[in-house]
Structures are given as C-alpha cells and as structure tokens.
Amino acid sequence: MASSSCLWLLALAFLLGSCASLALGHLDPPAPLPLVIWHGMGVFGLPRCPGESSHICDFIRKTLNAGAYNKAIQECLVQAEYWHDPIREDIYRNHSIFLADINQERGVNESYKKNLMALKKFVMVKFLNDTIVDPVDSEWFGFYRSGQAKETIPLQESTLYTQDRLGLKAMDKAGQLVFLALEGDHLQLSEEWFYAHIIPFLE
C-alpha cells in the first residue's frame, strides 16, 4: 500500500499546472520523492479537432493563437498557460507566464532542476488516442520541431534535453525517466491499469 504522503504527491501531479509549479519551485524534499507526472511541452491545437489536415482546425488554432499570449488571458485562463506556439517561439518564451518558466525556456531556475532530479522516478504517460493534447508526443516531452507545426521530435532531440536545462538528460542516464503508453483518450485509464503500472512506483 502506498503511503499517504506518496498518494498526496500523486494527487498533486494530476492537478492543474500552477499547483505543479508551486510544488516544483518551493518543495525542498528531505529525501527522494517517489513520483511525479508532468504535463510535457504544452499544446498547440484545439481539443477534439479531427486532425492536422483539417483546414477548420488550422484556422481555429491560428485564431486561438492570436490571443493566447495576452497578459490578461494568460493570468485568468489555465489553458492559455499551456499554449506553446512552435512557429513563434520568441513570443511564446517572452509571454508564457507558466509553461516557458517551468520548462526552463527563459533561463535556468536551479531549484526547479534540483527538486525534479530529487525524484526517484519521473513517470510520463502517453494516451495514444488522446484528442485533448496536441501534439500527443508532448506527453512524453516531445513537441513540434521549432518553426513549424507538422513534424514532431522526441524529448532526446530537444534543446531542453541536449542542454539538460531541467535535468532530464541526467535523469534519463540514471534510469529515472519512465515512459508509459496506453490505448485510450485523455486520462482514460482503468483502475486495473493504474494499480498495475502506477501504484508500484509509490510502494
């Protein structure tokens, strides 16, 4: 059975990103923590849109992009905090109040890196039929190659990894990164799968 402190951390991992930011930035664990589940590299698409080939989806994405980095929208709409424009990376880095900060894309906050590397395991779950997160590869810290929104690259090819700005490269080499995948839509996992694949990390 997982301890109450472990279950608290797991619950925190499923909350909105601002909570995860507070935990990562201010938690100074006395011992290695067991697990965290992250929200990856952000989103750049409309939930449940029928595919990249849809002109309607592309139009809506461009419309959403026009206001996503407005200061007022960033401060009051959680979804905007996760919006990552791979075509205008400079605007994203300068105006994203949450994601660009926590993913160390403006500078390196050593406390973020230290606290993340204190984890025993960093578990990333990809839902292979996810219609909410676009691109799905973001759930494994992959994202669109900079400058376009068609081709994705894995975590290991990203600047975040190659420059080890968040400690993920060192964690990968130490065997601390765990990549899990399952069929299903966003957060659609069975209790059986959860107990078989997640709970063991908390014991």
Backbone as numpy.savetxt, mean C-alpha at the origin, in Angstrom:
# Nx Ny Nz CAx CAy CAz Cx Cy Cz
-3.25 -19.66 19.73 -4.10 -18.46 19.73 -3.22 -17.21 19.73
-3.58 -16.26 18.89 -2.82 -15.01 18.82 -3.07 -14.18 20.07
-2.06 -13.46 20.51 -2.21 -12.61 21.69 -3.09 -11.40 21.36
-3.62 -10.76 22.41 -4.48 -9.59 22.20 -3.73 -8.46 21.53
-2.44 -8.29 21.86 -1.66 -7.22 21.25 -1.44 -7.47 19.77
-1.25 -8.74 19.40 -1.07 -9.09 18.00 -2.36 -8.84 17.22
-3.49 -9.22 17.82 -4.77 -9.01 17.14 -5.07 -7.52 17.00
-4.66 -6.72 17.99 -4.84 -5.27 17.89 -4.07 -4.72 16.70
-2.83 -5.19 16.53 -2.01 -4.72 15.42 -2.62 -5.12 14.09
-3.13 -6.33 14.01 -3.76 -6.79 12.77 -4.99 -5.95 12.47
-5.79 -5.64 13.49 -6.97 -4.80 13.28 -6.55 -3.43 12.77
-5.49 -2.89 13.33 -5.00 -1.59 12.91 -4.60 -1.60 11.45
-4.01 -2.73 11.02 -3.54 -2.83 9.65 -4.68 -2.73 8.64
-5.89 -3.12 9.04 -7.02 -3.08 8.13 -7.78 -1.76 8.20
-7.40 -0.87 9.10 -8.06 0.42 9.19 -7.58 1.36 8.09
-8.13 2.54 8.04 -7.75 3.52 7.02 -6.29 3.90 7.17
-5.70 4.31 6.06 -4.28 4.56 6.00 -3.75 5.55 7.00
-4.55 6.56 7.37 -4.05 7.55 8.31 -3.71 6.90 9.65
-4.44 5.85 10.02 -4.13 5.13 11.26 -2.81 4.40 11.12
-2.59 3.78 9.96 -1.33 3.07 9.73 -0.17 4.05 9.76
-0.40 5.25 9.25 0.65 6.27 9.26 1.03 6.63 10.68
0.03 6.80 11.56 0.31 7.12 12.95 1.09 6.00 13.61
0.69 4.76 13.32 1.37 3.62 13.93 2.82 3.56 13.48
3.05 3.70 12.20 4.40 3.57 11.67 5.28 4.72 12.11
4.73 5.92 12.15 5.55 7.08 12.48 5.84 7.25 13.95
4.96 6.75 14.82 5.10 7.06 16.24 5.28 5.85 17.15
5.00 4.65 16.63 5.16 3.46 17.44 6.64 3.10 17.54
7.12 2.94 18.74 8.51 2.56 18.96 8.51 1.24 19.71
8.42 0.12 18.98 8.19 -1.17 19.62 9.37 -1.63 20.47
9.11 -2.16 21.68 10.17 -2.66 22.53 10.74 -3.98 22.03
9.97 -4.68 21.19 10.41 -5.95 20.61 9.84 -6.05 19.21
10.39 -6.92 18.35 9.88 -7.04 16.98 8.40 -7.36 16.96
7.65 -6.60 16.18 6.22 -6.84 16.03 6.00 -7.95 15.01
4.86 -8.63 15.08 4.69 -9.80 14.24 4.28 -9.54 12.80
3.53 -8.50 12.54 2.88 -8.42 11.23 2.35 -7.03 10.96
2.38 -6.64 9.69 1.61 -5.47 9.27 1.16 -5.71 7.84
0.00 -5.17 7.50 -0.52 -5.28 6.13 -0.68 -3.87 5.60
-0.04 -3.57 4.50 0.06 -2.22 3.96 -0.91 -2.01 2.82
-1.06 -0.77 2.38 -1.93 -0.49 1.25 -1.14 -0.26 -0.04
0.14 -0.57 -0.05 0.91 -0.54 -1.27 1.24 0.84 -1.82
1.32 0.93 -3.14 1.79 2.14 -3.81 0.68 3.07 -4.25
-0.54 2.81 -3.82 -1.63 3.72 -4.16 -2.49 3.21 -5.30
-3.43 4.05 -5.71 -4.35 3.69 -6.79 -4.36 4.79 -7.84
-4.66 4.36 -9.08 -4.83 5.32 -10.17 -5.89 4.77 -11.11
-7.11 4.67 -10.57 -8.20 4.14 -11.36 -9.50 4.18 -10.59
-10.59 4.07 -11.32 -11.94 4.11 -10.75 -12.34 2.71 -10.32
-12.75 2.52 -9.05 -13.19 1.20 -8.61 -14.30 0.63 -9.48
-14.16 -0.65 -9.78 -15.15 -1.42 -10.53 -15.32 -0.96 -11.98
-14.34 -0.24 -12.51 -14.39 0.09 -13.93 -14.01 -1.15 -14.72
-14.61 -1.37 -15.90 -14.46 -2.65 -16.59 -13.14 -2.90 -17.30
-12.14 -2.06 -17.11 -10.84 -2.39 -17.72 -10.13 -1.19 -18.29
-8.81 -1.36 -18.51 -7.99 -0.27 -19.01 -8.38 0.15 -20.42
-9.02 -0.75 -21.17 -9.37 -0.43 -22.56 -10.62 0.44 -22.66
-11.32 0.62 -21.55 -12.55 1.40 -21.57 -12.25 2.89 -21.65
-12.73 3.55 -22.70 -12.52 4.99 -22.85 -13.24 5.77 -21.75
-14.38 5.22 -21.30 -15.13 5.87 -20.23 -14.31 5.87 -18.94
-13.69 4.73 -18.64 -12.85 4.64 -17.43 -11.70 5.63 -17.49
-11.09 5.71 -18.66 -9.95 6.60 -18.82 -10.37 8.06 -18.66
-11.55 8.40 -19.20 -12.06 9.76 -19.08 -12.35 10.10 -17.61
-12.99 9.16 -16.89 -13.32 9.39 -15.49 -12.04 9.52 -14.67
-11.05 8.71 -14.99 -9.77 8.78 -14.26 -9.14 10.15 -14.44
-9.16 10.67 -15.66 -8.59 11.99 -15.92 -9.37 13.08 -15.19
-10.70 12.89 -15.10 -11.54 13.86 -14.39 -11.22 13.85 -12.89
-11.12 12.66 -12.32 -10.77 12.54 -10.91 -9.39 13.12 -10.64
-8.49 12.90 -11.58 -7.12 13.36 -11.42 -7.02 14.88 -11.34
-7.96 15.56 -11.98 -7.92 17.02 -12.02 -8.08 17.64 -10.64
-8.81 16.94 -9.74 -9.04 17.53 -8.42 -8.43 16.77 -7.26
-7.79 15.65 -7.54 -7.31 14.77 -6.48 -6.29 15.41 -5.56
-5.48 16.35 -6.09 -4.42 16.94 -5.28 -4.75 18.33 -4.77
-6.03 18.69 -4.89 -6.49 19.91 -4.25 -6.35 19.75 -2.74
-5.81 20.76 -2.06 -5.52 20.65 -0.63 -6.75 20.27 0.19
-7.88 20.90 -0.10 -9.10 20.63 0.66 -9.57 19.20 0.46
-9.46 18.70 -0.79 -9.88 17.33 -1.08 -8.95 16.34 -0.41
-7.64 16.60 -0.45 -6.68 15.73 0.20 -6.95 15.63 1.70
-7.37 16.72 2.30 -7.56 16.75 3.75 -8.88 16.16 4.21
-9.88 16.05 3.31 -11.19 15.57 3.77 -11.64 14.27 3.12
-10.94 13.82 2.08 -11.36 12.60 1.37 -10.24 11.57 1.44
-10.49 10.51 2.19 -9.46 9.48 2.39 -9.00 8.88 1.07
-9.95 8.65 0.15 -9.58 8.04 -1.13 -8.55 8.88 -1.88
-8.63 10.20 -1.74 -7.67 11.08 -2.42 -6.26 10.91 -1.86
-6.16 10.52 -0.59 -4.85 10.31 0.02 -4.10 9.16 -0.64
-4.84 8.24 -1.27 -4.21 7.09 -1.91 -4.02 7.29 -3.42
-4.44 8.44 -3.95 -4.37 8.67 -5.39 -2.92 8.94 -5.80
-2.42 8.12 -6.71 -1.02 8.21 -7.16 -1.00 8.33 -8.67
-0.68 9.51 -9.17 -0.63 9.77 -10.61 0.76 9.42 -11.13
0.90 8.34 -11.91 2.22 7.95 -12.40 2.69 8.80 -13.58
1.78 9.56 -14.16 2.11 10.39 -15.32 2.68 11.74 -14.87
2.14 12.26 -13.77 2.62 13.53 -13.22 3.18 13.29 -11.81
4.27 12.57 -11.76 4.86 12.17 -10.48 5.24 13.37 -9.62
5.69 14.45 -10.25 6.11 15.62 -9.47 4.93 16.23 -8.71
3.77 16.30 -9.35 2.58 16.84 -8.69 2.15 15.92 -7.56
2.18 14.63 -7.83 1.84 13.65 -6.78 2.75 13.80 -5.57
4.06 13.85 -5.78 4.99 13.94 -4.67 4.83 15.24 -3.87
4.53 16.33 -4.57 4.43 17.63 -3.91 3.11 17.84 -3.18
2.05 17.17 -3.61 0.72 17.49 -3.08 0.00 16.34 -2.37
0.54 15.14 -2.43 -0.06 14.02 -1.71 0.31 14.16 -0.23
-0.70 14.29 0.63 -0.41 14.55 2.05 -0.15 13.27 2.84
-0.49 12.12 2.28 -0.32 10.87 3.01 0.60 9.88 2.30
0.19 9.42 1.12 0.89 8.31 0.48 2.34 8.63 0.13
2.56 9.80 -0.45 3.93 10.17 -0.84 4.83 10.30 0.38
4.22 10.66 1.51 4.99 10.79 2.75 5.32 9.42 3.33
4.32 8.59 3.51 4.55 7.31 4.17 5.39 6.36 3.33
5.34 6.54 1.99 6.16 5.71 1.11 7.51 6.35 0.81
7.87 7.38 1.56 9.20 7.99 1.51 9.56 8.54 0.12
8.59 9.14 -0.56 8.84 9.63 -1.91 9.21 11.12 -1.95
9.17 11.78 -0.79 9.65 13.17 -0.71 10.96 13.26 0.04
11.22 12.30 0.86 12.43 12.28 1.68 12.36 11.06 2.57
13.41 10.80 3.30 13.46 9.60 4.13 13.24 9.97 5.59
12.16 9.47 6.16 11.88 9.61 7.59 12.43 8.34 8.25
13.50 8.47 8.97 14.17 7.30 9.53 13.30 6.54 10.51
12.36 7.23 11.19 11.49 6.52 12.13 10.55 5.58 11.39
10.04 5.99 10.21 9.20 5.10 9.41 9.98 3.84 9.07
11.20 4.04 8.58 12.03 2.92 8.14 12.39 2.01 9.30
12.78 2.60 10.41 13.16 1.83 11.60 12.00 0.98 12.10
10.82 1.59 12.21 9.68 0.88 12.76 9.17 -0.21 11.83
9.22 0.04 10.52 8.81 -1.00 9.58 9.77 -2.18 9.63
11.06 -1.90 9.70 12.06 -2.97 9.71 12.05 -3.74 11.03
11.35 -3.21 12.05 11.24 -3.92 13.32 10.24 -5.07 13.26
9.46 -5.11 12.19 8.48 -6.19 12.04 9.17 -7.53 11.83
8.57 -8.58 12.37 9.07 -9.92 12.07 8.72 -10.29 10.64
7.51 -9.97 10.23 7.06 -10.25 8.87 6.21 -9.09 8.36
6.40 -8.77 7.09 5.59 -7.76 6.41 4.78 -8.51 5.36
3.50 -8.71 5.63 2.65 -9.54 4.78 1.85 -8.67 3.81
1.95 -8.99 2.52 1.20 -8.28 1.49 0.26 -9.27 0.81
-1.02 -8.94 0.78 -2.02 -9.83 0.21 -2.57 -9.22 -1.08
-2.45 -9.96 -2.17 -3.00 -9.51 -3.46 -4.28 -10.30 -3.76
-5.36 -9.55 -4.00 -6.62 -10.16 -4.40 -6.65 -10.16 -5.94
-6.53 -11.33 -6.54 -6.27 -11.43 -7.97 -7.40 -10.90 -8.84
-8.60 -10.85 -8.29 -9.75 -10.33 -9.06 -10.25 -9.01 -8.48
-9.35 -8.26 -7.88 -9.70 -7.00 -7.22 -10.22 -5.99 -8.22
-11.40 -5.44 -7.94 -11.98 -4.41 -8.80 -11.95 -3.04 -8.13
-11.35 -2.96 -6.94 -11.27 -1.70 -6.20 -9.91 -1.05 -6.37
-8.84 -1.82 -6.19 -7.48 -1.30 -6.27 -6.99 -1.41 -7.71
-6.58 -0.30 -8.28 -6.09 -0.23 -9.65 -4.78 0.57 -9.67
-3.66 -0.07 -9.99 -3.50 -1.45 -10.44 -3.44 -2.43 -9.27
-3.86 -3.65 -9.54 -3.85 -4.69 -8.51 -2.44 -4.94 -7.99
-1.44 -4.77 -8.85 -0.05 -5.01 -8.44 0.38 -4.10 -7.29
-0.36 -3.01 -7.07 -0.05 -2.12 -5.96 -0.12 -2.84 -4.62
-0.94 -3.89 -4.54 -1.08 -4.63 -3.29 0.18 -5.41 -2.94
1.06 -5.60 -3.91 2.38 -6.18 -3.68 3.47 -5.14 -3.87
3.10 -3.87 -3.75 4.02 -2.74 -3.89 4.54 -2.55 -5.30
3.89 -3.16 -6.28 4.20 -2.83 -7.66 3.39 -1.60 -8.05
3.69 -1.03 -9.20 2.90 0.11 -9.67 3.21 0.35 -11.13
2.50 1.34 -11.71 2.77 1.70 -13.10 4.20 2.23 -13.24
4.83 1.87 -14.33 6.13 2.46 -14.63 5.93 3.96 -14.81
6.79 4.77 -14.24 6.64 6.22 -14.24 6.50 6.77 -15.66
5.55 7.70 -15.82 5.35 8.36 -17.10 4.23 7.81 -17.93
3.59 6.71 -17.50 2.48 6.13 -18.25 1.59 5.33 -17.30
0.46 4.83 -17.79 -0.48 4.13 -16.92 -0.99 2.85 -17.56
-0.08 2.12 -18.20 -0.43 0.85 -18.83 0.43 -0.28 -18.30
1.75 -0.10 -18.33 2.68 -1.14 -17.93 3.02 -1.01 -16.44
2.94 -2.13 -15.72 3.30 -2.11 -14.31 4.66 -2.78 -14.11
5.32 -2.40 -13.03 6.59 -3.02 -12.66 6.48 -3.57 -11.24
7.19 -4.63 -10.90 7.13 -5.17 -9.54 7.91 -4.31 -8.57
7.69 -4.55 -7.31 8.39 -3.84 -6.25 9.89 -3.82 -6.49
10.47 -4.95 -6.87 11.91 -5.07 -6.98 12.54 -4.17 -8.04
11.71 -3.63 -8.95 12.22 -2.72 -9.98 11.95 -1.26 -9.65
11.31 -1.01 -8.54 10.94 0.37 -8.18 12.10 1.08 -7.49
12.08 2.42 -7.57 13.09 3.23 -6.88 13.00 3.03 -5.37
11.78 2.87 -4.87 11.57 2.65 -3.45 12.40 1.46 -2.96
12.48 0.43 -3.82 13.22 -0.79 -3.45 14.71 -0.64 -3.75
15.05 -0.21 -4.95 16.47 -0.16 -5.33 17.27 0.80 -4.46
16.63 1.91 -4.03 17.29 2.85 -3.13 17.04 2.51 -1.65
16.22 1.50 -1.44 15.86 1.01 -0.10 15.42 2.15 0.82
14.53 2.99 0.32 14.09 4.16 1.06 13.21 3.80 2.26
12.59 2.64 2.23 11.70 2.23 3.32 12.21 0.98 4.03
13.33 0.46 3.58 13.89 -0.74 4.20 13.40 -2.04 3.60
12.60 -1.96 2.53 12.01 -3.17 1.96 13.04 -4.09 1.32
14.08 -3.52 0.73 15.11 -4.35 0.11 15.84 -5.17 1.16
16.21 -4.51 2.24 16.89 -5.21 3.34 15.98 -6.27 3.95
14.69 -5.94 4.10 13.74 -6.89 4.66 13.55 -8.08 3.74
13.54 -7.83 2.43 13.40 -8.89 1.45 14.57 -9.87 1.56
15.77 -9.34 1.63 16.96 -10.18 1.74 16.98 -10.97 3.04
16.34 -10.41 4.07 16.30 -11.08 5.38 15.12 -12.05 5.49
14.31 -12.15 4.44 13.18 -13.06 4.46 11.98 -12.55 5.24
11.91 -11.22 5.42 10.81 -10.65 6.20 9.59 -10.30 5.36
9.72 -10.27 4.03 8.59 -9.94 3.18 7.84 -11.22 2.79
6.52 -11.15 2.88 5.68 -12.29 2.52 4.66 -11.83 1.49
4.63 -12.49 0.34 3.70 -12.14 -0.74 2.66 -13.25 -0.84
1.41 -12.93 -0.50 0.32 -13.89 -0.59 -0.66 -13.44 -1.67
-1.29 -14.39 -2.33 -2.28 -14.08 -3.36 -3.44 -15.06 -3.25
-4.64 -14.57 -3.55 -5.79 -15.46 -3.58 -6.81 -14.93 -4.57
-7.61 -15.86 -5.11 -8.67 -15.48 -6.01 -9.73 -14.72 -5.22
-10.37 -13.75 -5.88 -11.44 -13.02 -5.21 -11.29 -11.53 -5.35
-12.37 -10.82 -5.03 -12.41 -9.37 -5.11 -11.82 -8.78 -3.82
-11.85 -7.46 -3.73 -11.22 -6.71 -2.65 -11.65 -7.19 -1.26
-10.67 -7.66 -0.47 -10.89 -8.13 0.91 -11.88 -9.28 1.00
-12.12 -9.98 -0.12 -13.02 -11.13 -0.09 -12.22 -12.39 0.21
-12.05 -12.64 1.50 -11.33 -13.84 1.91 -12.17 -14.60 2.92
-12.05 -15.90 2.87 -12.83 -16.74 3.77 -12.19 -16.80 5.15
-12.97 -17.14 6.13 -12.45 -17.32 7.48 -11.41 -18.43 7.49
-11.67 -19.48 6.70 -10.74 -20.60 6.61 -9.38 -20.15 6.07
-9.40 -19.33 4.99 -8.14 -18.84 4.41 -7.43 -17.93 5.41
-8.17 -17.09 6.08 -7.59 -16.17 7.05 -6.86 -16.92 8.16
-7.51 -17.94 8.70 -6.89 -18.70 9.78 -5.71 -19.52 9.29
-5.76 -19.97 8.04 -4.68 -20.80 7.50 -3.45 -19.98 7.11
-3.65 -18.74 6.64 -2.55 -17.98 6.07 -2.11 -16.75 6.85
-2.99 -16.20 7.68 -2.65 -14.98 8.41 -2.37 -15.26 9.89
-3.25 -15.97 10.53 -3.10 -16.22 11.96 -1.76 -16.86 12.33
-1.19 -17.76 11.53 0.12 -18.33 11.91 1.21 -17.29 12.12
1.13 -16.15 11.45 2.12 -15.11 11.64 1.96 -14.40 13.00
0.81 -14.58 13.63 0.53 -13.90 14.88 0.75 -14.81 16.09
1.06 -16.05 15.86 1.21 -16.99 16.97 2.65 -17.02 17.47
